[in-house]
CSV table of C-alpha atoms in Angstrom, one decimal:
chain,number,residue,atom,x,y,z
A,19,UNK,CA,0.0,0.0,0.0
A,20,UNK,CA,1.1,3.5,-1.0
A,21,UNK,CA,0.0,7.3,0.1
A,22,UNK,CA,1.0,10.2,-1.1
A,23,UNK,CA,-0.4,13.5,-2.0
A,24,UNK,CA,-0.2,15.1,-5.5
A,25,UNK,CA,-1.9,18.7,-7.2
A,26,UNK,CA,-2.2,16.5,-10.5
A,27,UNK,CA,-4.9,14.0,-11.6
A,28,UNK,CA,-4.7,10.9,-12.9
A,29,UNK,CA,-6.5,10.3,-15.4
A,30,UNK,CA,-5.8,6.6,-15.8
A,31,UNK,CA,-7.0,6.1,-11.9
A,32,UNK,CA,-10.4,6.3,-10.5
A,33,UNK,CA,-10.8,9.8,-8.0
A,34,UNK,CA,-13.5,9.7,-5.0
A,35,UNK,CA,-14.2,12.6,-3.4
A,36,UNK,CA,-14.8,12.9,0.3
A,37,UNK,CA,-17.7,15.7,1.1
A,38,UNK,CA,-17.8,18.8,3.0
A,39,UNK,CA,-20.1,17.4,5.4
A,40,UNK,CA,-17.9,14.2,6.1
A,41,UNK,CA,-15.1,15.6,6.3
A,42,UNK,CA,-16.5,18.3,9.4
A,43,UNK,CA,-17.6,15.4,11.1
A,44,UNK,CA,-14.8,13.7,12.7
A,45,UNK,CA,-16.5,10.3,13.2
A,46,UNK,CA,-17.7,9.9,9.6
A,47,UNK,CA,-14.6,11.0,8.6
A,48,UNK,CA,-12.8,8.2,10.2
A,49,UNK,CA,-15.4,5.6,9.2
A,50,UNK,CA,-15.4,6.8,5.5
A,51,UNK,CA,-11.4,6.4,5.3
A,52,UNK,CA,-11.3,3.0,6.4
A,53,UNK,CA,-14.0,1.9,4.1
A,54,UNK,CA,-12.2,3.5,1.0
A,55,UNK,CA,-9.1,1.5,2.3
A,56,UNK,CA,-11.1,-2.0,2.8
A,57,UNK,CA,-13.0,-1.5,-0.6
A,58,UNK,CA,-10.2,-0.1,-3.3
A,59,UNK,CA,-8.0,-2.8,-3.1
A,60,UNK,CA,-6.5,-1.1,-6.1
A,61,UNK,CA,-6.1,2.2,-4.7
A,62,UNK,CA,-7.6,5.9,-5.7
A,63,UNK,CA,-7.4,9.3,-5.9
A,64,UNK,CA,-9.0,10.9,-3.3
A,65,UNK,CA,-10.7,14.7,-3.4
A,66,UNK,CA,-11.2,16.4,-0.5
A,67,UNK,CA,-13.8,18.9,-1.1
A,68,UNK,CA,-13.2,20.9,2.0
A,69,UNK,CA,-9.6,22.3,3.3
A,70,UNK,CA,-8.0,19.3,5.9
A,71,UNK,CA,-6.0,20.6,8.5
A,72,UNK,CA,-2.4,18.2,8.3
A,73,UNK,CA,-3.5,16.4,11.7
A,74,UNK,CA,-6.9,15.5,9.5
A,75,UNK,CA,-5.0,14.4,6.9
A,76,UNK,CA,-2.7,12.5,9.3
A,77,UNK,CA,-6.0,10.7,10.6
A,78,UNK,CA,-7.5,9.4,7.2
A,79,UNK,CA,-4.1,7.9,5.8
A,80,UNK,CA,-4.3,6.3,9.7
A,81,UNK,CA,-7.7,5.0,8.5
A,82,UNK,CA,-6.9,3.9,5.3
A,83,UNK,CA,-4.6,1.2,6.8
A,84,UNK,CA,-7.1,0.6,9.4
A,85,UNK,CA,-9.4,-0.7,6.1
A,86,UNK,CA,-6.9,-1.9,4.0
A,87,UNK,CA,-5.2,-4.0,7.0
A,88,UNK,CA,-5.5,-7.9,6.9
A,89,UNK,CA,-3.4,-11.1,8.6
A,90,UNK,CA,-1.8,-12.9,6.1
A,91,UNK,CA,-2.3,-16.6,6.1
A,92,UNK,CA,0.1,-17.1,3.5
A,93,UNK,CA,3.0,-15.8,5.6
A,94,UNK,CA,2.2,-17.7,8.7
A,95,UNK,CA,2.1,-21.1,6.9
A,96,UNK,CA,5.9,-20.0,7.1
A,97,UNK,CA,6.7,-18.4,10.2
A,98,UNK,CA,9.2,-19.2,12.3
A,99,UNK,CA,7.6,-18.2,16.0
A,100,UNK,CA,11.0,-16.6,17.0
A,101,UNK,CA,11.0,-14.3,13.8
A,102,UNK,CA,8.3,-12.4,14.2
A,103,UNK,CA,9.6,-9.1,14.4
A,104,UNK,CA,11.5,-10.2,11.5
A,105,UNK,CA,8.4,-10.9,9.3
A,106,UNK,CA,6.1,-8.7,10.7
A,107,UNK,CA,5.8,-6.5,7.6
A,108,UNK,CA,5.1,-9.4,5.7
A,109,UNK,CA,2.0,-10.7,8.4
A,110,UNK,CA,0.7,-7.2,8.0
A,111,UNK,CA,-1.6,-7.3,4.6
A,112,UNK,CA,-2.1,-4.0,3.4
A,113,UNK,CA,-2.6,-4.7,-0.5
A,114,UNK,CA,-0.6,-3.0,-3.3
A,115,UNK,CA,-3.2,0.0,-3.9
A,116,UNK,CA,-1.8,3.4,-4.1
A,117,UNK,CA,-4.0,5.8,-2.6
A,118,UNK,CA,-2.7,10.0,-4.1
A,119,UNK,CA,-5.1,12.8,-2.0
A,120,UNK,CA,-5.3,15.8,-4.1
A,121,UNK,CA,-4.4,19.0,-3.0
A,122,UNK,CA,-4.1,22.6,-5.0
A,123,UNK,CA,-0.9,23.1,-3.2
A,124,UNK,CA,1.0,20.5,-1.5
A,125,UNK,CA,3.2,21.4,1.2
A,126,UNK,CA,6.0,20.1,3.6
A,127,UNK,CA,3.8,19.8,6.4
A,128,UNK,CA,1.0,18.1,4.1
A,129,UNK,CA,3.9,15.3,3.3
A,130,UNK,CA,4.9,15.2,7.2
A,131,UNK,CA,1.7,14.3,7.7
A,132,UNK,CA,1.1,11.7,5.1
A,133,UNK,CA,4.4,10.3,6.7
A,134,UNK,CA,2.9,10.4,10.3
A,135,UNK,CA,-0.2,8.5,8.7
A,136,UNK,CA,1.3,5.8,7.5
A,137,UNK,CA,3.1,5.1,10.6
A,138,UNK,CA,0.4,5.2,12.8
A,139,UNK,CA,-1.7,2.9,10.7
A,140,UNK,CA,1.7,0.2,10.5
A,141,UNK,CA,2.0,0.4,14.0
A,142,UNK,CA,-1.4,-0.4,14.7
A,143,UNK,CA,-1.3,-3.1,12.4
A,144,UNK,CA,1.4,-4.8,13.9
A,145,UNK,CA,-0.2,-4.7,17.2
A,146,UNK,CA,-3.1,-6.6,15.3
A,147,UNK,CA,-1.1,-8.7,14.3
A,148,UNK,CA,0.4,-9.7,17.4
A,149,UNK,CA,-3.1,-10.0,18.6
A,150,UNK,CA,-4.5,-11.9,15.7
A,151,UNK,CA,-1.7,-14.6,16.1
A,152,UNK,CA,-2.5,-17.9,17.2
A,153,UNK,CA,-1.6,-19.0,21.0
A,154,UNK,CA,0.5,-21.6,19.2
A,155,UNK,CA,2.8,-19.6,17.4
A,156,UNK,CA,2.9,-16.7,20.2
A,157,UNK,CA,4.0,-18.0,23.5
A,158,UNK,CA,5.7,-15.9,26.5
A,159,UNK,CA,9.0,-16.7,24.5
A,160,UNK,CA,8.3,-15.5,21.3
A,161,UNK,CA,6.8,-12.0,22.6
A,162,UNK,CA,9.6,-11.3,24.6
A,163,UNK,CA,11.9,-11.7,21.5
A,164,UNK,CA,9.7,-9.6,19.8
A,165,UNK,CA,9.8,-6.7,22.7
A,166,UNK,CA,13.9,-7.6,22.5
A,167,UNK,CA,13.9,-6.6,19.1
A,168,UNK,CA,12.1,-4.0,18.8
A,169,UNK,CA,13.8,-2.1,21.7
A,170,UNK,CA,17.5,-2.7,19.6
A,171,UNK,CA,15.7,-1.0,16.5
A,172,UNK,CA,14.4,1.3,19.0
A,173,UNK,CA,17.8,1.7,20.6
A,174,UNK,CA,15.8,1.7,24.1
A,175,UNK,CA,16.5,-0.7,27.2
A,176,UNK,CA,14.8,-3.8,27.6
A,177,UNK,CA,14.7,-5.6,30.2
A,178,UNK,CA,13.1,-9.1,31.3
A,179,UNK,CA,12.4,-10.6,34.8
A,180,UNK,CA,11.5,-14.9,34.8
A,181,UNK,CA,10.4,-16.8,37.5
A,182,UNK,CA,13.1,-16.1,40.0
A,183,UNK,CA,14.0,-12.9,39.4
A,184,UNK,CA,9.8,-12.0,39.8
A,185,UNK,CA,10.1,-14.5,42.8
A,186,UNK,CA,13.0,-12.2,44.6
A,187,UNK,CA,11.2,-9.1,43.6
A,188,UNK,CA,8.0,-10.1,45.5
A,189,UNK,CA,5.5,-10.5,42.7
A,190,UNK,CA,3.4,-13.3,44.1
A,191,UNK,CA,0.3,-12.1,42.1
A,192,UNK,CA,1.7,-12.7,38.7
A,193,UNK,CA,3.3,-16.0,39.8
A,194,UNK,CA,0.1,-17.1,40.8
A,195,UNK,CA,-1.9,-16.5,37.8
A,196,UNK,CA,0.6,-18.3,35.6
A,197,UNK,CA,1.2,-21.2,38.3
A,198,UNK,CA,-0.6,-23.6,36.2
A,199,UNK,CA,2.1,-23.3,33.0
A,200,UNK,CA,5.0,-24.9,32.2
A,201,UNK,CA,6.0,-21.8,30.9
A,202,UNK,CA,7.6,-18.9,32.8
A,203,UNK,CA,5.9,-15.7,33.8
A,204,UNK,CA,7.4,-12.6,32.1
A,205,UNK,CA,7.7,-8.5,33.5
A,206,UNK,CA,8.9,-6.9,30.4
A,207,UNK,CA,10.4,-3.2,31.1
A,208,UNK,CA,11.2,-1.1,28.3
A,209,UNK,CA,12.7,2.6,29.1
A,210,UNK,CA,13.0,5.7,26.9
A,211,UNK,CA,15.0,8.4,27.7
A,212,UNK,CA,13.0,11.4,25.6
A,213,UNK,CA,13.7,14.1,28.3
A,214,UNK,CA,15.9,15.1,31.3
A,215,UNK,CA,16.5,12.3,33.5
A,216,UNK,CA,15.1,13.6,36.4
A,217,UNK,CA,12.0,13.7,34.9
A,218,UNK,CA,9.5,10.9,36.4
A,219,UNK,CA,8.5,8.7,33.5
A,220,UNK,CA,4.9,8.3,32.0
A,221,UNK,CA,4.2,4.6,32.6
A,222,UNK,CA,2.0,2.4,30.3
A,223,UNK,CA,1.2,-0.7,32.0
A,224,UNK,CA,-0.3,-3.7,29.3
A,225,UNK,CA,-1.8,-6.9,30.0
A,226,UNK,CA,-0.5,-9.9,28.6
A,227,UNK,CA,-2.3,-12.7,29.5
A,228,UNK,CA,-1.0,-15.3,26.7
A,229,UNK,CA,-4.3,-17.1,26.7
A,230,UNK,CA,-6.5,-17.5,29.6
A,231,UNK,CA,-8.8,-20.9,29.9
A,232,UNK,CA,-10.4,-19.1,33.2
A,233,UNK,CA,-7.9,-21.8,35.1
A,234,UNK,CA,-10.2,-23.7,37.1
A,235,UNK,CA,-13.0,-21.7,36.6
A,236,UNK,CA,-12.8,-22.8,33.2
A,237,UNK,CA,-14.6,-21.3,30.6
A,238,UNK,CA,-17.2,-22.5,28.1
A,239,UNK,CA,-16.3,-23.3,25.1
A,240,UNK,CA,-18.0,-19.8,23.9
A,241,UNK,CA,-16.3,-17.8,26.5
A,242,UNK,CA,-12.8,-19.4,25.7
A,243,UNK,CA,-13.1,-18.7,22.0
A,244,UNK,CA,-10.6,-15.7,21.2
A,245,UNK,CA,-8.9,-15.9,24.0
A,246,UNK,CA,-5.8,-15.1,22.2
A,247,UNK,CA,-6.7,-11.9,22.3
A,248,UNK,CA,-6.0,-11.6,26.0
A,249,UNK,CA,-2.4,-10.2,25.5
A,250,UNK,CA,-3.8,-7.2,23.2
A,251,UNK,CA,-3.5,-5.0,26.3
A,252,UNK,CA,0.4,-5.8,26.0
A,253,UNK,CA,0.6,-5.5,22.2
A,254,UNK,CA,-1.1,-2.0,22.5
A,255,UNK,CA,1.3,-0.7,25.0
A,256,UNK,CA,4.2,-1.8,22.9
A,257,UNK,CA,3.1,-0.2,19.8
A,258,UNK,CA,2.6,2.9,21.5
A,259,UNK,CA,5.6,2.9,22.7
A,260,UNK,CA,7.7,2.5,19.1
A,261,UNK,CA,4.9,5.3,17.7
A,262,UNK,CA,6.2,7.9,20.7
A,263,UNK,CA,9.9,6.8,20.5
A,264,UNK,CA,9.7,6.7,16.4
A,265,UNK,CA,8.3,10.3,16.9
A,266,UNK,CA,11.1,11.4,19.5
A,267,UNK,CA,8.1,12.9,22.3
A,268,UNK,CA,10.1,15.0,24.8
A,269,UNK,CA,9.1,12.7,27.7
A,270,UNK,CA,10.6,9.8,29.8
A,271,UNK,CA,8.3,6.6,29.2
A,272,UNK,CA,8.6,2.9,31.0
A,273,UNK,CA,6.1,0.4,29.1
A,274,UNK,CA,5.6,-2.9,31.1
A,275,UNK,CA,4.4,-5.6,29.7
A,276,UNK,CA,3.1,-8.5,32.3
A,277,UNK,CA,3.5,-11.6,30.5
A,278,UNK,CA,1.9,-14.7,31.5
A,279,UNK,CA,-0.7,-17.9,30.5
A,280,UNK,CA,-4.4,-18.5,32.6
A,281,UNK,CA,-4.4,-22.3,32.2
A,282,UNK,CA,-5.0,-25.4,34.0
A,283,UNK,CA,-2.3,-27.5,35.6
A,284,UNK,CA,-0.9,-29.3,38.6
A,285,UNK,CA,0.0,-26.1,40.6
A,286,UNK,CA,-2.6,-23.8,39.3
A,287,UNK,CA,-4.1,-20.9,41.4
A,288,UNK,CA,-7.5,-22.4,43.3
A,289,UNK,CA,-10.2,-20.8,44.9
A,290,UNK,CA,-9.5,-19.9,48.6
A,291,UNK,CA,-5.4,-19.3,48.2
A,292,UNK,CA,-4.2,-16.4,49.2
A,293,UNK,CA,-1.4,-14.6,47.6
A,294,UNK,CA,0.8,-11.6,48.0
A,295,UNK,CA,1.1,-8.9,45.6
A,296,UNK,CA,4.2,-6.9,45.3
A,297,UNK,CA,2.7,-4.5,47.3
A,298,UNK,CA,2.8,-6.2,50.0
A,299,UNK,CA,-1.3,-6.7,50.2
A,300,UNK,CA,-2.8,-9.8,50.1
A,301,UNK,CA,-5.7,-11.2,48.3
A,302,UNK,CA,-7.8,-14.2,48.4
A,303,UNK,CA,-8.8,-16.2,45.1
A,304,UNK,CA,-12.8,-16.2,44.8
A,305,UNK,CA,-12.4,-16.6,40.9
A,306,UNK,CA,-9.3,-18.0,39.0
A,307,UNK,CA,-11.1,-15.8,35.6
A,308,UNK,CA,-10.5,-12.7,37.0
A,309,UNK,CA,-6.7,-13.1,37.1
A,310,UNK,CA,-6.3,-10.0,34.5
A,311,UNK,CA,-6.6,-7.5,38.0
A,312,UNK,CA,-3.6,-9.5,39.6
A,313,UNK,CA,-1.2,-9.4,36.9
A,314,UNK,CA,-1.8,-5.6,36.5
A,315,UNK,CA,-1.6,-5.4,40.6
A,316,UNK,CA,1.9,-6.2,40.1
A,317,UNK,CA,2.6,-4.2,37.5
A,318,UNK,CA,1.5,-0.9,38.9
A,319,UNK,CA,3.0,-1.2,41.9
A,320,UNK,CA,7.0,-1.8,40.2
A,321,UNK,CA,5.7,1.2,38.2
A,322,UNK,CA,5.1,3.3,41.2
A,323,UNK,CA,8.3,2.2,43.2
A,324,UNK,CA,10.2,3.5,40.0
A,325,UNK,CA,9.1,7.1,40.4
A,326,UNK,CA,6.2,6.9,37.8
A,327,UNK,CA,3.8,9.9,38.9
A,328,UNK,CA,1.3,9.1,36.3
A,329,UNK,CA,0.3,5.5,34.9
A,330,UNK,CA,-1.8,4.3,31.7
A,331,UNK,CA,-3.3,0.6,32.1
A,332,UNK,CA,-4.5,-1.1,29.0
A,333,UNK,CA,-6.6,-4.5,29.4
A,334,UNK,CA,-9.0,-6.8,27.9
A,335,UNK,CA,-10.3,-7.1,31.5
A,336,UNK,CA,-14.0,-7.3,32.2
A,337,UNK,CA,-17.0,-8.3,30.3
A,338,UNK,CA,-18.9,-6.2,32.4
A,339,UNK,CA,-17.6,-3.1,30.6
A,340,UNK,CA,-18.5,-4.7,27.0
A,341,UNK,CA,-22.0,-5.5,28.6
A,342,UNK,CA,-22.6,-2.2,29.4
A,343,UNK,CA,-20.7,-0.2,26.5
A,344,UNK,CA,-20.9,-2.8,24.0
A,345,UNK,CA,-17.9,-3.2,21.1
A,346,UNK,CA,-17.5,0.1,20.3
A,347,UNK,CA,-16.6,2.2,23.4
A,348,UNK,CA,-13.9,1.9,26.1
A,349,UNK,CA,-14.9,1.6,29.7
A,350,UNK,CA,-12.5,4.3,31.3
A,351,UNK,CA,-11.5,4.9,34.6
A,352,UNK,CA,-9.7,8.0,36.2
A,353,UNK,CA,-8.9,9.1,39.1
A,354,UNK,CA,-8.0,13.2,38.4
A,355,UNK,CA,-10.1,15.8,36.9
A,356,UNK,CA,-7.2,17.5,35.2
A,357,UNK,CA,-5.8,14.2,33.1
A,358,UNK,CA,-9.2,13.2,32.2
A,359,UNK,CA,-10.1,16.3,30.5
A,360,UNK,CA,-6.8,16.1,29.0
A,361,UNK,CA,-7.5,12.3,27.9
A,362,UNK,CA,-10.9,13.4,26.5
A,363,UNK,CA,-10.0,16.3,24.6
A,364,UNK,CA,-7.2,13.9,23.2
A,365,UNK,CA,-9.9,11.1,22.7
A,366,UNK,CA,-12.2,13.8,20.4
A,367,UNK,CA,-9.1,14.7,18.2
A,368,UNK,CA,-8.4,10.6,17.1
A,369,UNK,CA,-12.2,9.8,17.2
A,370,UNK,CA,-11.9,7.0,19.3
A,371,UNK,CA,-14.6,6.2,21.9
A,372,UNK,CA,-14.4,6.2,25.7
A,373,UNK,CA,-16.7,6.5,28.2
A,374,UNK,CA,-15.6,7.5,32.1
A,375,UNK,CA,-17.1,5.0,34.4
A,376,UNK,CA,-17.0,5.8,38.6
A,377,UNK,CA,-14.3,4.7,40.8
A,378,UNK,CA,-16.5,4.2,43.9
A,379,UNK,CA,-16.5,3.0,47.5
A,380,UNK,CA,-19.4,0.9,47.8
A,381,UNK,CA,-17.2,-1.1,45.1
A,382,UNK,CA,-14.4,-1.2,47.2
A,383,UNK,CA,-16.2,-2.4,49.6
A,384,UNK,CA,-17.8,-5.2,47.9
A,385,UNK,CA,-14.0,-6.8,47.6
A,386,UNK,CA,-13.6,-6.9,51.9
A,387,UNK,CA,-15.3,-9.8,52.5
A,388,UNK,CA,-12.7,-12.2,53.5
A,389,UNK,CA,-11.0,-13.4,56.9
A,390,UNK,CA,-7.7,-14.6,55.4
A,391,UNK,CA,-6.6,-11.4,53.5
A,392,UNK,CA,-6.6,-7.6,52.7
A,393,UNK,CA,-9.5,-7.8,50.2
A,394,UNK,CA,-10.9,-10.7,47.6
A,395,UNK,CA,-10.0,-10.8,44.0
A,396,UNK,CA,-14.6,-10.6,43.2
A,397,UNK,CA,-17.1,-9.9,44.2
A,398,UNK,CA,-19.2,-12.8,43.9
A,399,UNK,CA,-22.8,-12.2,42.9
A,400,UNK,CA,-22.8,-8.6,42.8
A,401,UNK,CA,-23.1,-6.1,39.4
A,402,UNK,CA,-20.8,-3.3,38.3
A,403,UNK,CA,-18.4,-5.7,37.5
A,404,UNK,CA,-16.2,-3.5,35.4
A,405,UNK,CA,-15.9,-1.2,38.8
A,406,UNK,CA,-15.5,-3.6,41.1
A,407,UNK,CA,-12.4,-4.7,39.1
A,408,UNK,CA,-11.5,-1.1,38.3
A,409,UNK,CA,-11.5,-0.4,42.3
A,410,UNK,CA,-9.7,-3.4,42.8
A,411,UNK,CA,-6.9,-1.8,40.7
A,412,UNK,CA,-7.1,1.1,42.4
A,413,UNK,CA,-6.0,-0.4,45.7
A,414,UNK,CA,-2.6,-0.8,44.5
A,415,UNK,CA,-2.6,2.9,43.4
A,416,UNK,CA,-0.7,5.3,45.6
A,417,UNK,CA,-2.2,8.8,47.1
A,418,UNK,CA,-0.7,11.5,44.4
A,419,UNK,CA,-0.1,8.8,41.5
A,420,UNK,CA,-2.3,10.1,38.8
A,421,UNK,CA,-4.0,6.9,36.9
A,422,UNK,CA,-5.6,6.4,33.8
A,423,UNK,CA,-7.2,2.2,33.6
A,424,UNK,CA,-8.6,1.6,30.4
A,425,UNK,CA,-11.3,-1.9,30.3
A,426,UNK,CA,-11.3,-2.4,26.4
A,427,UNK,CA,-12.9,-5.8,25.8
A,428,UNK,CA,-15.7,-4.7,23.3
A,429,UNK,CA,-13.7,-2.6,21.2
A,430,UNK,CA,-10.1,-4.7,21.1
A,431,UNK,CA,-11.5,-7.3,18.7
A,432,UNK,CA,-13.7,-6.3,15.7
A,433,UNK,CA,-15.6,-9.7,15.9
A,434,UNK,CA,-17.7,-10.1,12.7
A,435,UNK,CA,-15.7,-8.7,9.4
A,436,UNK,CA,-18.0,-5.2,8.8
A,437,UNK,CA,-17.1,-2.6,5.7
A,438,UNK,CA,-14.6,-0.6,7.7
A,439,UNK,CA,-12.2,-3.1,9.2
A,440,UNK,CA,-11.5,-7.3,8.4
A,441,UNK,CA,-12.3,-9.4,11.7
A,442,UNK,CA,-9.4,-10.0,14.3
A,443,UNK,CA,-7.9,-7.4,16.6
A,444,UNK,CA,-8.3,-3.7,16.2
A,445,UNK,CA,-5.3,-1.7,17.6
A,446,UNK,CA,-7.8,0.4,19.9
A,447,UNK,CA,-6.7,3.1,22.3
A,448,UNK,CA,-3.0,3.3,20.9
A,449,UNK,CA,-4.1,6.6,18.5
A,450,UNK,CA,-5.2,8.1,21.8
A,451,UNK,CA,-2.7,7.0,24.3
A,452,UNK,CA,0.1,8.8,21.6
A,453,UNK,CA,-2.3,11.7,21.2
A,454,UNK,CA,-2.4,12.3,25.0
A,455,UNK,CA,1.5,11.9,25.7
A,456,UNK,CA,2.0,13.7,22.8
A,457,UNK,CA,0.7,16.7,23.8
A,458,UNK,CA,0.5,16.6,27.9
A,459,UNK,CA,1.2,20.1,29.4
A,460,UNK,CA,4.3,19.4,31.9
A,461,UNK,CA,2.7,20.9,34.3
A,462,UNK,CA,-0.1,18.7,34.6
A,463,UNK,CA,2.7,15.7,34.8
């Protein structure tokens, strides 16, 4: 696939024009890009019949990938698992269309933006892809060569804590979850320098969870299907990390990646243990299918004790947030005034969909039921599931640490091909994640 932008028609190639009223309407806008991308396999000339700004013009090439994006089946039936990063460009399907906007007078910043497009659409394409691979060909091993890689073309710091090294650290709640694997757990840390060192970093925290059977709450049959798509949490953070380091943002940033497999074996988590978080808190097991929470305990704690002031969290956690916002919008969870109307002003500039839900005590309080430890892991016949787990989190959140938890379940996977995007995982949140960084006042953190 090719963009570009040119002041001179084709005459050989077929021109569609995008209308006034589409593009002053940033959703339609959006929607109409990607389904020019899925549909012209071959490409087009686009006309834009009202001035773009370079930012809107950044957002439709975005959306063209978006469409044109599909897994490739033929490349798999070759992969080596431990060459991913290697062949990810290959995985990535985009078509050989060339796409050519129209403009009276191209300019520098027109190009730049055409530039930016493109690599926000690749990037989110390769965190579909990770997503849309099977279990099979992705294990704990095979991401963590990926993250390897991708920090040494980065020319960031990677580093990678197994069993012991999490077992001498004190992070009994991601053990616990992957207890019944023969693999080993995984904290991946990536750092990036982009400011003074002093500076706390901006931490992005991503759930990894391999697969997840529901351990001995196993799931149905229905509820285990796409269960791949447990680790998209992880594969987001990661891709929004190479879009802000490809893009040099002037801030310090720490992704971790909490890297483990929900499954059923000989030492698997049961109901009724208790475990100790690297907090120090402890926690008994009502259900082994909400294991999402303690790997992300973990996880924002080592984020906190390495200065982070403000923290991201991005999960496929609850499927009470999909119940009640369905596949489009992400439940969303803050706990300052100041960063959420900095997220949502973000959020209305990439046109992706969040709605806040409340952090609340009574949900909190739902989760102290239990003589053995500080708090349960559910809440076991109550609603408000998404809070309760959202509240959960926020037990391992310190007073002054600013915290963004974002419960994307509906809108990770697009689950029935539609006209905009081919079925598999979408690559949600990572436009606005890079959008908020991007431009977050200093003074606000």
């Amino acid at each position: 696939m090719k963009v570009s932008i040119s002041y001179k028609k084709n005459t050989d190639q077929k021109i569609i024009s995008c209308s006034r009223e589409i593009i002053q309407n940033t959703s339609e806008y959006t929607a109409f890009f990607r389904k020019l991308g899925k549909s012209e396999k071959e490409g087009c000339q686009i006309l834009l019949d009202a001035p773009a700004s370079a930012d809107m013009l950044c957002l439709a090439v975005s959306a063209l990938h978006d469409g044109a994006y599909s897994f490739s089946r033929e490349c798999l039936r070759q992969l080596n698992p431990h060459e991913i990063f290697e062949k990810r460009d290959l995985l990535a399907n985009y078509g050989e269309g060339e796409f050519t906007f129209l403009l009276s007078e191209p300019s520098i910043a027109e190009s730049y933006a055409v530039d930016e497009g493109s690599r926000h659409g690749t990037c989110k394409g390769y965190a579909r892809t990770l997503g849309n691979l099977p279990n099979n060909y992705l294990h704990t091993e095979n991401m963590e060569a990926y993250a390897l890689r991708l920090a040494d073309d980065l020319n960031i710091s990677c580093q990678i804590l197994h069993n012991q090294e999490l077992l001498e650290l004190g992070c009994g709640s991601l053990l616990a979850v992957n207890q019944g694997s023969r693999r080993q757990a995984a904290m991946i840390i990536l750092n990036y320098q982009g400011s003074d060192g002093k500076e706390p970093p901006i931490a992005l925290v991503g759930k990894g969870l391999m697969f997840d059977s529901g351990g001995y709450h196993l799931k149905s049959i229905n509820g285990m299907d796409g269960m791949k798509y447990d680790m998209c949490g992880a594969a987001g953070v990661l891709e929004a990390l190479e879009l802000l380091v490809r893009k040099k943002v002037k801030r310090n940033l720490t992704a971790i990646l909490l890297l483990a497999e929900n499954v059923i074996g000989p030492d698997a988590l049961k109901m009724g243990d208790v475990i100790t978080t690297l907090s120090g808190k402890t926690v008994e097991i009502y259900n082994t299918d909400a294991e999402g929470r303690l790997v992300l305990a973990d996880g924002l704690t080592y984020a906190q004790r390495h200065n982070s002031s403000l923290i991201i969290d991005l999960a496929t956690l609850t499927y009470s947030a999909q119940a009640a916002l369905g596949d489009s919008i992400t439940g969303l969870f803050c706990n300052n005034e100041e960063i959420y109307g900095h997220w949502s002003a973000s959020a209305q500039k990439t046109c992706e969909k969040f709605w806040r839900l409340p952090l609340d005590l009574s949900y909190h309080r739902q989760l102290e039921w239990s003589i053995c430890a500080d708090f349960a892991n559910y809440a076991p016949g109550k609603g408000g599931g998404a809070g309760i787990a959202a509240c959960f989190l926020e037990n391992f959140i310190r007073e002054g640490t600013k915290w963004i938890h974002l419960d994307m379940v509906g809108p990770s996977v697009v689950r029935t091909e539609t006209d905009e995007m081919a079925k598999g995982a979408s690559g949600v949140c990572i436009d606005t994640i890079v959008e908020f960084i991007c431009t977050l006042d200093k003074n606000i953190a």
